[in-house]
Coordinates of C-alpha atoms in Angstrom, one line a residue:
Chain J
M30 CA 13.8 8.2 40.2
G31 CA 15.0 4.9 39.1
P32 CA 11.8 3.3 37.6
L33 CA 10.3 6.8 36.6
I34 CA 13.1 7.4 33.8
G35 CA 12.6 4.0 32.3
S36 CA 8.7 4.3 32.3
P37 CA 7.2 4.8 28.8
L38 CA 5.6 8.0 29.7
V39 CA 8.9 9.7 30.7
R40 CA 10.7 8.4 27.4
L41 CA 7.8 9.9 25.3
L42 CA 8.1 13.2 26.9
L43 CA 11.8 13.4 26.7
A44 CA 11.5 12.4 23.1
R45 CA 9.1 15.4 22.6
V46 CA 11.6 17.8 24.5
G47 CA 14.1 16.7 21.9
Q48 CA 11.8 17.3 18.9
G49 CA 11.2 20.9 20.3
V50 CA 15.0 21.5 20.4
L51 CA 15.2 20.3 16.7
V52 CA 12.3 22.4 15.7
A53 CA 14.3 25.4 17.2
L54 CA 17.5 24.3 15.4
M55 CA 16.0 24.1 12.3
V56 CA 14.1 27.4 12.3
G57 CA 17.2 28.9 13.6
L58 CA 19.3 27.5 10.9
L59 CA 16.9 28.5 7.9
T60 CA 16.3 32.0 9.1
F61 CA 20.0 32.4 9.5
I62 CA 20.6 31.4 5.8
L63 CA 17.9 33.8 5.2
V64 CA 19.6 36.7 7.0
R65 CA 23.0 36.1 5.2
A66 CA 21.3 35.8 1.9
L67 CA 19.5 39.1 2.1
P68 CA 20.5 41.6 -0.5
G69 CA 22.0 45.0 1.0
D70 CA 23.8 45.4 4.2
M71 CA 21.4 43.9 7.0
A72 CA 22.9 46.1 9.8
Y73 CA 21.6 49.3 7.9
R74 CA 18.2 47.7 7.4
I75 CA 18.0 46.7 11.3
A76 CA 19.3 50.1 12.2
A77 CA 16.6 51.9 10.1
G78 CA 14.0 49.7 11.7
R79 CA 15.3 50.4 15.3
Y80 CA 15.8 54.3 15.2
G81 CA 13.8 55.4 12.2
F82 CA 15.1 56.1 8.6
D83 CA 16.4 59.5 9.2
W84 CA 18.6 58.5 11.9
V85 CA 20.6 55.9 10.2
S86 CA 24.2 56.7 10.2
T87 CA 27.5 54.4 9.8
T88 CA 28.0 54.5 13.5
A89 CA 24.4 53.4 14.2
A90 CA 25.0 50.4 11.7
D91 CA 28.2 49.6 13.3
A92 CA 26.4 49.4 16.7
V93 CA 24.0 47.1 15.3
R94 CA 26.7 45.2 13.4
H95 CA 28.4 44.4 16.7
D96 CA 25.3 44.2 18.8
L97 CA 23.8 41.3 16.2
G98 CA 27.3 39.9 15.5
L99 CA 26.9 40.4 12.0
D100 CA 30.6 41.1 11.8
Q101 CA 31.5 37.7 13.1
P102 CA 32.3 34.8 11.0
A103 CA 29.3 32.7 10.0
P104 CA 29.7 29.8 12.4
L105 CA 30.2 31.9 15.4
A106 CA 27.4 34.3 14.5
L107 CA 25.3 31.2 13.9
L108 CA 26.0 29.9 17.4
A109 CA 25.1 33.2 18.8
W110 CA 22.0 33.3 16.8
I111 CA 20.7 30.0 18.0
W112 CA 21.5 30.9 21.7
D113 CA 19.4 34.1 21.3
L114 CA 16.7 31.6 20.2
L115 CA 17.1 29.0 22.9
R116 CA 16.7 31.9 25.4
F117 CA 13.5 33.1 23.5
D118 CA 14.9 36.3 22.9
L119 CA 13.3 36.8 19.5
G120 CA 14.1 40.5 18.7
Q121 CA 12.2 43.0 17.3
S122 CA 10.2 43.3 13.9
L123 CA 11.7 45.1 11.4
V124 CA 8.5 46.7 9.9
T125 CA 6.8 47.6 13.2
G126 CA 9.5 48.2 15.7
R127 CA 7.7 46.3 18.4
T128 CA 9.2 43.3 19.8
V129 CA 8.4 39.9 18.2
A130 CA 6.9 38.3 21.2
E131 CA 4.6 41.4 21.8
E132 CA 3.5 40.9 18.2
L133 CA 2.9 37.2 18.2
S134 CA 1.0 37.0 21.7
H135 CA -2.2 38.5 20.2
Q136 CA -1.9 36.9 17.1
F137 CA -1.1 33.4 18.6
G138 CA -4.3 33.8 20.9
Q139 CA -6.4 34.4 17.7
S140 CA -4.7 31.2 15.9
V141 CA -5.2 29.3 19.0
L142 CA -8.9 30.3 19.1
L143 CA -9.4 29.2 15.5
A144 CA -7.6 25.8 15.9
A145 CA -9.6 25.0 18.9
W146 CA -13.0 25.6 17.1
A147 CA -11.6 23.6 14.1
A148 CA -10.5 20.7 16.1
G149 CA -13.7 20.6 18.2
L150 CA -15.8 20.8 15.2
S151 CA -13.8 18.2 13.5
L152 CA -14.2 16.0 16.5
L153 CA -18.0 16.4 16.5
I154 CA -18.3 15.7 12.5
G155 CA -15.5 13.1 12.0
P156 CA -15.2 10.3 14.6
P157 CA -19.4 9.8 15.1
L158 CA -19.7 9.4 11.3
G159 CA -16.7 7.2 11.4
V160 CA -18.3 5.0 14.3
L161 CA -21.4 4.8 12.3
A162 CA -19.6 3.6 9.2
G163 CA -17.5 1.3 11.1
L164 CA -20.3 -0.5 13.2
R165 CA -21.8 -1.4 9.7
P166 CA -19.0 -1.6 7.1
G167 CA -19.8 -2.0 3.5
R168 CA -23.3 -0.2 3.9
L169 CA -24.3 3.1 2.5
V170 CA -22.9 5.2 5.3
D171 CA -19.7 3.8 5.0
R172 CA -19.5 3.9 1.1
G173 CA -20.8 7.5 1.0
L174 CA -18.0 8.4 3.7
L175 CA -15.3 6.7 1.7
L176 CA -16.3 8.7 -1.4
V177 CA -16.4 12.0 0.4
A178 CA -13.1 11.4 2.3
V179 CA -11.4 10.8 -0.8
L180 CA -12.8 13.9 -2.7
M181 CA -11.7 16.2 0.4
R182 CA -8.5 14.6 0.3
S183 CA -7.7 15.4 -3.2
V184 CA -8.5 19.1 -2.9
P185 CA -6.4 21.4 -0.8
P186 CA -8.1 23.3 2.1
F187 CA -8.0 26.6 0.6
A188 CA -10.0 25.3 -2.6
I189 CA -12.7 24.0 0.0
G190 CA -12.6 27.3 1.6
A191 CA -13.2 29.1 -1.8
V192 CA -16.1 26.7 -2.5
L193 CA -17.5 27.6 0.9
I194 CA -17.4 31.2 0.5
L195 CA -19.1 30.8 -3.0
V196 CA -21.8 28.9 -1.7
L197 CA -22.4 29.9 1.9
A198 CA -21.4 33.8 1.6
V199 CA -21.9 34.7 -1.9
Q200 CA -25.1 32.7 -3.1
A201 CA -26.8 32.1 0.2
R202 CA -25.6 35.2 2.1
L203 CA -25.6 33.6 5.3
L204 CA -22.2 34.2 6.7
P205 CA -19.4 37.0 6.3
A206 CA -16.9 36.0 3.6
A207 CA -13.8 37.1 5.5
G208 CA -12.6 39.3 8.3
Y209 CA -12.7 39.1 12.0
G210 CA -14.7 40.6 14.8
T211 CA -18.1 38.7 15.5
P212 CA -18.3 35.1 16.1
A213 CA -20.0 34.9 12.7
H214 CA -16.5 35.5 11.2
A215 CA -14.9 32.5 12.8
V216 CA -17.5 30.2 11.2
L217 CA -16.3 29.6 7.8
P218 CA -12.5 29.4 8.7
A219 CA -13.4 27.0 11.2
L220 CA -15.7 25.0 9.3
T221 CA -13.2 24.9 6.5
L222 CA -10.3 23.3 8.5
A223 CA -12.8 21.2 10.4
L224 CA -14.1 19.6 7.2
C225 CA -10.5 18.7 6.1
L226 CA -9.6 17.3 9.5
A227 CA -13.0 15.4 9.8
A228 CA -12.6 13.7 6.2
V229 CA -9.5 12.0 7.6
S230 CA -10.5 11.4 11.2
A231 CA -13.8 9.8 10.2
R232 CA -11.7 7.1 8.2
V233 CA -9.3 6.5 10.9
S234 CA -12.2 6.0 13.3
R235 CA -14.0 3.6 11.0
D236 CA -10.8 1.4 11.0
A237 CA -10.5 1.7 14.7
V238 CA -14.0 0.6 15.4
M239 CA -13.6 -2.2 12.8
T240 CA -10.8 -3.5 14.6
V241 CA -12.2 -3.3 17.8
S242 CA -15.4 -5.0 16.8
G243 CA -13.7 -7.8 15.1
S244 CA -11.3 -8.5 18.2
A245 CA -11.9 -11.4 20.6
Y246 CA -13.0 -9.5 23.8
Y247 CA -15.5 -7.9 21.7
G248 CA -16.9 -11.3 20.6
F249 CA -17.0 -12.4 24.1
G250 CA -19.0 -9.2 25.4
R251 CA -21.4 -10.2 22.7
T252 CA -21.5 -13.9 23.8
K253 CA -22.2 -13.0 27.4
G254 CA -25.2 -11.4 26.2
L255 CA -24.3 -7.6 26.3
G256 CA -26.8 -5.4 23.9
G257 CA -25.4 -3.5 21.0
S258 CA -25.1 0.0 22.5
L259 CA -24.0 -1.2 25.9
L260 CA -21.3 -3.4 24.4
F261 CA -20.1 -0.5 22.4
W262 CA -20.0 2.2 25.2
R263 CA -18.3 -0.3 27.7
H264 CA -15.8 -2.0 25.4
G265 CA -15.4 -0.5 22.1
L266 CA -15.1 3.3 22.7
R267 CA -12.2 3.4 24.9
N268 CA -10.3 1.0 22.9
A269 CA -11.3 2.7 19.6
A270 CA -10.3 6.0 21.0
V271 CA -6.6 5.3 21.1
P272 CA -5.8 5.2 17.5
V273 CA -8.2 8.0 16.7
L274 CA -6.3 10.3 19.1
T275 CA -2.9 9.2 18.1
Y276 CA -4.0 10.0 14.5
F277 CA -5.4 13.3 15.7
G278 CA -1.7 14.2 16.9
V279 CA -0.6 13.7 13.5
Q280 CA -3.3 15.9 12.2
F281 CA -2.3 19.0 14.0
V282 CA 0.5 19.2 11.7
A283 CA -2.2 19.4 8.8
L284 CA -4.1 21.8 11.1
V285 CA -1.2 24.2 11.6
E286 CA -0.2 24.1 7.8
G287 CA -3.8 24.6 6.9
M288 CA -3.9 27.7 9.3
V289 CA -1.3 29.4 7.0
V290 CA -3.3 29.2 4.2
I291 CA -7.0 29.5 5.6
E292 CA -6.2 32.5 7.8
T293 CA -4.7 34.3 4.8
L294 CA -7.7 33.6 2.8
F295 CA -10.3 34.6 5.2
A296 CA -8.0 37.5 6.5
W297 CA -8.0 36.0 10.2
P298 CA -5.5 37.9 12.3
G299 CA -3.7 34.8 13.3
I300 CA 0.0 33.7 13.5
G301 CA -0.1 32.0 10.1
H302 CA -1.4 35.3 8.5
A303 CA 1.5 37.0 10.2
L304 CA 4.1 34.6 8.7
V305 CA 3.1 35.2 5.3
H306 CA 2.9 38.9 5.7
A307 CA 6.6 38.7 7.4
I308 CA 7.8 36.6 4.3
V309 CA 6.4 39.1 2.0
A310 CA 7.9 42.0 3.8
R311 CA 11.2 39.9 4.5
D312 CA 10.7 40.5 8.4
V313 CA 13.2 38.1 9.4
P314 CA 12.7 38.3 13.2
M315 CA 9.1 38.0 12.6
I316 CA 9.5 35.0 10.2
Q317 CA 11.7 33.3 12.8
G318 CA 9.1 33.7 15.8
A319 CA 6.2 32.8 13.9
A320 CA 7.7 29.7 12.6
L321 CA 9.1 28.7 16.0
T322 CA 5.9 29.4 17.5
M323 CA 3.8 27.3 15.1
G324 CA 6.4 24.2 15.3
L325 CA 6.5 24.4 19.1
F326 CA 2.7 24.6 19.0
V327 CA 2.6 21.2 16.9
V328 CA 4.9 19.7 19.4
A329 CA 3.2 20.7 22.6
M330 CA -0.1 19.7 21.4
N331 CA 1.5 16.1 20.4
T332 CA 2.7 16.0 23.8
V333 CA -0.8 16.6 25.3
I334 CA -2.0 13.7 23.0
D335 CA 0.7 11.4 24.3
V336 CA -0.2 12.0 27.7
V337 CA -4.1 11.6 27.1
C338 CA -3.1 8.4 25.1
H339 CA -1.0 7.0 28.1
L340 CA -4.0 7.7 30.4
L341 CA -6.4 5.8 28.3
D342 CA -4.2 3.0 27.6
P343 CA -1.5 2.8 30.4
R344 CA 0.0 -0.6 29.2
G345 CA 2.8 0.8 27.4
E346 CA 3.9 2.4 24.1
P347 CA 0.8 3.9 22.6
S348 CA 0.3 2.5 19.1
Chain K
M12 CA -4.4 -3.2 -10.2
T13 CA -7.8 -2.2 -8.9
L14 CA -10.3 -0.5 -10.3
Q15 CA -9.7 2.6 -8.3
R16 CA -6.1 2.8 -9.7
W17 CA -7.3 2.5 -13.3
V18 CA -9.7 5.5 -12.6
G19 CA -6.6 7.2 -11.1
V20 CA -4.6 6.5 -14.5
F21 CA -7.3 7.2 -16.8
L22 CA -7.8 10.8 -15.0
L23 CA -4.3 11.6 -15.1
F24 CA -3.8 10.6 -18.7
S25 CA -6.9 12.8 -19.5
L26 CA -5.0 15.6 -17.6
L27 CA -1.8 15.1 -19.4
A28 CA -3.9 15.0 -22.7
F29 CA -5.5 18.2 -21.9
S30 CA -2.5 20.1 -20.8
W31 CA 0.0 19.0 -23.8
G32 CA -2.8 18.8 -26.4
V33 CA -4.3 22.2 -26.0
P34 CA -1.1 24.3 -27.0
L35 CA -0.7 21.8 -30.0
I36 CA -4.4 22.5 -31.4
W37 CA -4.8 26.1 -30.2
P38 CA -1.5 27.8 -30.2
L39 CA -2.6 30.6 -27.6
D40 CA -0.2 32.4 -25.4
P41 CA -1.2 31.9 -21.7
A42 CA -0.2 35.5 -20.7
R43 CA -1.5 37.4 -23.7
Q44 CA -4.3 39.9 -22.5
D45 CA -7.0 41.4 -24.2
L46 CA -8.6 44.1 -22.3
M47 CA -11.6 44.2 -24.7
V48 CA -12.8 40.9 -23.3
L49 CA -12.7 40.8 -19.6
L50 CA -14.3 38.1 -17.8
T51 CA -16.2 36.7 -20.7
P52 CA -18.0 33.6 -19.9
P53 CA -17.4 30.3 -21.6
D54 CA -18.8 30.2 -25.1
F55 CA -17.5 26.9 -26.2
D56 CA -16.4 28.2 -29.5
W57 CA -13.7 25.4 -30.0
S58 CA -12.6 26.9 -33.5
V59 CA -10.5 29.6 -32.1
G60 CA -10.5 28.6 -28.6
V61 CA -9.6 31.7 -27.0
T62 CA -12.8 32.2 -25.2
A63 CA -13.9 28.5 -25.2
L64 CA -13.6 28.4 -21.5
G65 CA -14.1 32.1 -21.0
T66 CA -11.4 34.7 -20.1
D67 CA -10.0 36.2 -16.8
H68 CA -10.0 39.6 -15.4
L69 CA -7.2 40.7 -17.9
G70 CA -8.8 38.9 -20.8
R71 CA -6.3 36.1 -20.9
S72 CA -7.7 32.7 -22.3
L73 CA -8.3 30.6 -19.4
L74 CA -8.2 27.4 -21.8
A75 CA -4.4 28.3 -22.5
R76 CA -3.7 29.2 -18.9
L77 CA -5.4 26.1 -17.3
A78 CA -3.3 24.0 -19.8
A79 CA -0.2 25.8 -18.8
A80 CA -1.0 25.5 -15.0
V81 CA -1.4 21.8 -15.1
R82 CA 1.7 21.4 -17.3
L83 CA 3.6 23.5 -14.5
S84 CA 2.0 21.4 -11.5
L85 CA 2.9 18.1 -13.1
G86 CA 6.2 18.9 -14.3
L87 CA 7.3 20.2 -10.9
A88 CA 5.8 17.2 -9.4
L89 CA 7.6 14.8 -11.6
I90 CA 11.1 16.2 -11.1
G91 CA 10.4 16.9 -7.4
V92 CA 9.3 13.2 -7.0
V93 CA 12.0 11.8 -8.9
T94 CA 14.9 14.0 -7.3
A95 CA 13.3 13.1 -3.8
A96 CA 12.9 9.4 -4.4
V97 CA 16.5 8.6 -5.4
P98 CA 18.2 10.0 -2.5
G99 CA 15.4 8.6 -0.2
V100 CA 15.5 5.1 -1.2
V101 CA 19.4 5.1 -1.5
L102 CA 19.8 6.6 2.0
G103 CA 16.8 4.5 3.3
V104 CA 18.5 1.3 2.0
L105 CA 21.8 2.3 3.4
A106 CA 20.5 3.4 6.7
G107 CA 18.4 0.2 7.0
W108 CA 21.2 -2.2 5.9
C109 CA 24.1 -1.0 7.5
G110 CA 22.7 0.3 10.8
G111 CA 25.1 1.8 13.6
W112 CA 26.3 5.3 13.1
I113 CA 25.3 5.7 9.6
D114 CA 21.6 4.9 10.6
R115 CA 21.9 6.9 13.7
G116 CA 23.3 10.0 11.7
L117 CA 20.9 9.8 8.8
S118 CA 17.8 9.4 11.1
L119 CA 18.7 12.1 13.2
L120 CA 19.1 14.6 10.0
A121 CA 15.5 13.0 8.9
D122 CA 14.2 13.7 12.5
A123 CA 15.3 17.3 12.2
V124 CA 13.8 18.0 9.0
F125 CA 10.8 16.0 10.1
A126 CA 10.2 18.1 13.3
L127 CA 8.8 21.2 11.5
P128 CA 5.6 21.0 9.7
G129 CA 6.0 20.3 5.8
L130 CA 4.7 23.7 4.7
L131 CA 6.5 25.5 7.1
L132 CA 9.8 24.1 5.8
V133 CA 9.1 25.0 2.3
L134 CA 7.7 28.3 3.4
L135 CA 11.1 29.0 4.9
V136 CA 13.3 27.8 1.9
L137 CA 11.0 29.9 -0.1
A138 CA 11.6 32.8 2.1
I139 CA 15.2 32.9 1.0
A140 CA 14.2 33.5 -2.5
P141 CA 10.7 34.3 -3.0
G142 CA 9.1 33.7 -6.4
S143 CA 11.9 31.3 -7.6
F144 CA 11.0 28.2 -9.1
I145 CA 14.4 26.8 -8.0
A146 CA 13.8 27.6 -4.4
L147 CA 10.2 26.2 -4.5
Y148 CA 11.6 22.9 -6.2
V149 CA 14.4 22.8 -3.4
G150 CA 11.9 23.2 -0.5
I151 CA 9.5 20.2 -2.0
A152 CA 12.2 18.0 -2.6
L153 CA 13.8 18.5 0.7
L154 CA 10.4 17.7 2.1
L155 CA 9.7 14.8 0.0
W156 CA 12.9 12.4 0.5
L157 CA 11.9 12.2 4.0
E158 CA 8.8 9.9 3.5
F159 CA 10.8 7.8 1.1
F160 CA 13.8 7.6 3.5
R161 CA 11.6 6.6 6.3
V162 CA 9.6 3.9 4.8
V163 CA 12.4 2.6 2.8
R164 CA 14.8 2.2 6.1
A165 CA 11.8 0.6 8.0
Q166 CA 11.2 -2.0 5.2
T167 CA 15.0 -2.6 4.5
R168 CA 15.5 -3.4 8.5
R169 CA 12.6 -5.9 8.3
L170 CA 13.7 -7.6 5.2
R171 CA 17.2 -7.6 6.4
Q172 CA 16.2 -10.3 8.7
A173 CA 14.2 -12.3 6.1
P174 CA 15.4 -16.0 5.4
A175 CA 15.9 -15.6 1.8
V176 CA 17.9 -12.5 2.2
Q177 CA 20.1 -14.2 5.0
A178 CA 20.6 -17.4 2.8
S179 CA 21.7 -15.1 -0.1
R180 CA 24.1 -13.6 1.9
L181 CA 25.5 -16.8 3.2
L182 CA 25.9 -17.8 -0.2
G183 CA 28.2 -14.9 -0.8
F184 CA 26.1 -12.9 -3.3
G185 CA 27.1 -9.2 -3.6
P186 CA 25.0 -6.1 -2.5
V187 CA 23.9 -5.4 -6.2
L188 CA 22.3 -8.7 -6.7
L189 CA 20.7 -8.6 -3.2
F190 CA 19.3 -5.3 -3.8
R191 CA 17.9 -6.4 -7.2
R192 CA 16.6 -9.9 -6.2
H193 CA 15.3 -9.1 -2.6
L194 CA 15.0 -5.5 -1.8
W195 CA 13.6 -3.8 -4.8
P196 CA 10.7 -6.1 -5.7
E197 CA 9.6 -5.6 -2.0
L198 CA 10.2 -1.8 -2.1
A199 CA 8.8 -0.9 -5.4
P200 CA 5.1 -1.0 -4.8
V201 CA 5.6 1.1 -1.5
V202 CA 8.0 3.6 -3.6
L203 CA 5.3 4.0 -6.3
T204 CA 2.5 4.5 -3.6
L205 CA 4.8 7.2 -2.0
A206 CA 5.4 8.7 -5.1
A207 CA 2.0 9.4 -6.2
F208 CA 1.5 10.7 -2.7
G209 CA 4.3 12.9 -3.1
A210 CA 3.1 14.2 -6.3
A211 CA -0.2 15.0 -4.7
A212 CA 1.6 16.8 -1.9
T213 CA 3.7 18.9 -4.4
V214 CA 0.7 19.9 -6.5
M215 CA -1.2 21.0 -3.3
A216 CA 1.7 22.7 -1.8
T217 CA 2.7 24.7 -5.2
A218 CA -0.8 25.7 -5.3
A219 CA -1.3 26.7 -1.5
L220 CA 1.9 28.8 -1.6
G221 CA 1.0 30.4 -5.0
F222 CA -2.3 31.0 -3.4
V223 CA -1.0 32.9 -0.5
S224 CA 1.2 34.8 -2.8
V225 CA 4.7 33.5 -1.6
G226 CA 5.1 30.9 -4.4
L227 CA 5.5 31.4 -7.9
R228 CA 4.5 35.0 -9.1
P229 CA 2.2 36.5 -11.6
P230 CA 1.9 36.3 -14.5
V231 CA 2.9 32.9 -14.2
A232 CA -0.1 30.5 -14.8
E233 CA -0.3 28.5 -11.6
L234 CA -3.5 27.0 -10.1
G235 CA -3.2 28.4 -6.7
L236 CA -2.2 32.0 -8.2
M237 CA -5.2 31.8 -10.6
M238 CA -7.5 31.3 -7.6
T239 CA -6.0 34.2 -5.8
E240 CA -6.2 36.2 -8.9
L241 CA -9.9 35.3 -9.8
L242 CA -11.1 35.5 -6.1
P243 CA -12.0 39.3 -6.1
Y244 CA -14.2 38.5 -9.0
Y245 CA -16.4 35.7 -7.1
D246 CA -19.4 37.5 -7.6
E247 CA -19.2 38.4 -11.3
A248 CA -17.5 35.4 -12.5
P249 CA -17.8 32.3 -10.0
W250 CA -17.3 30.0 -13.4
A251 CA -13.9 31.5 -13.7
L252 CA -13.0 30.8 -10.1
L253 CA -14.5 27.3 -10.2
Q254 CA -12.3 26.1 -13.1
P255 CA -9.1 26.1 -11.5
V256 CA -10.6 24.8 -8.4
A257 CA -12.2 21.6 -10.3
V258 CA -9.0 21.3 -12.2
M259 CA -7.0 21.2 -9.0
A260 CA -9.6 18.7 -7.4
L261 CA -9.2 16.4 -10.5
L262 CA -5.5 16.5 -10.2
G263 CA -5.5 15.9 -6.5
L264 CA -8.2 13.0 -7.0
S265 CA -6.2 11.3 -9.9
L266 CA -3.0 11.2 -7.9
T267 CA -4.9 10.0 -4.8
L268 CA -6.7 7.4 -6.6
L269 CA -3.4 6.2 -8.2
A270 CA -1.7 5.9 -4.8
G271 CA -4.3 3.2 -4.2
K272 CA -4.5 3.5 -0.4
D273 CA -7.1 4.8 2.0
P274 CA -6.8 8.5 2.3
R275 CA -5.0 9.5 5.4

């Protein structure tokens, strides 16, 4: 165990676990404030959600009040609230009455599907273009890419989505504008998210390739007579992949943020859509569950990327 | 100043001139409806100005609404960035310079806030008081100070070891002089770049939240809100929807160019 604890991978994983706990604490704290700040008596609202509006009585409300610790002073109630959260006891939706876990499991699946499509598409678009630009810096591909990347970065994802709807769904009538059901419905939301991600990952790949192709070992490979493509596949790709992948982890934050807006724009029944609906309906357990799931999703994906980076470059702390 | 930054400055000043100039030249009310002229296309009739850029689905002048929306976005960006930069820089210098438990405490706080994706944080703060300008502002400031804090802290830690700073300390100069002479000149360009990025982030977050109808509420003229309102009319009036999109793009572009770094 001794050497294992000091190894960089274990340190990284421990840091990620700590980050996950911090996510839960932040979400718990903010939703706790949200409950306390709601107008009216929370116990009556929850009792109405649980037993139906006709069955709300003072005794039912008192039972709920006692159950949820709403009668306790704030610091104690906060501790109980966080404890429930850490046991993944998310409670029931105030709107539908079903448990939050049940509601979220379906929506989360849809979101992961969309995220996987978007991430996959962005990897097909971004890094190859970045490599092309990085191998010939200052040429047409490189300059064009910089222009497109700056433009894409200046516009929020939903505006790009709106333009895609106008062009591909309304003018060309190629794809459905919004909704869900057939694979065709996934194309526009996935493409919108992918384009936003690819604009950045292309630039990162371009810089990574330029760094690698300027390095001494790359020059030595050329000196010993390796041809352009062989040199790149043997010495370039793996070294350039580490920063690109590391940055891909940072981009998951952008992906999750984009999901909130893009799912709402395209009426995709995912977790971001659920979060927005829950906020509009002031459904606190659903807000908490959705925010927690999305936060932990980012942490989990970053952990995966940490491990992959470690496998690609096992020398120590990934850059 | 690079050419890129000059273009950014030029764009930003054009937008400022547009947003504050329009109400001076055409005293139009951005909330005034006229149900006789719904979704009129732009006629570029600048003498009255009401229909110069067309009207929306309630017959409100798009010219007046766009100007009001840009004023709102840039105003919020300005106060958000200023209120985030001041504590961010002060705490960052404090944490980087003092080290010890001050550093550890502040860094833990920053890590806790940073653990959540930024837009989620703003969403959760906004959920406490939906549609309120104050909640939106607090959420955005809470998000923005982090970036200032992290970067300034790292820079200060590095500068603290610099020979010039060490020499100044040995000569017995006070903290105010050290900050003015040695820290601020190095920090200022970074802080300005962060401020431009922060302003861009504020503009985009405000629009994104307005767009999913958890941000500011109608009838406020706000770019994201205008896009949501005009989206159902994409078939009849694509030019109406494209206007807030184009203004949003110009706003984001000007701030990104002003920041003067590669877009990341």
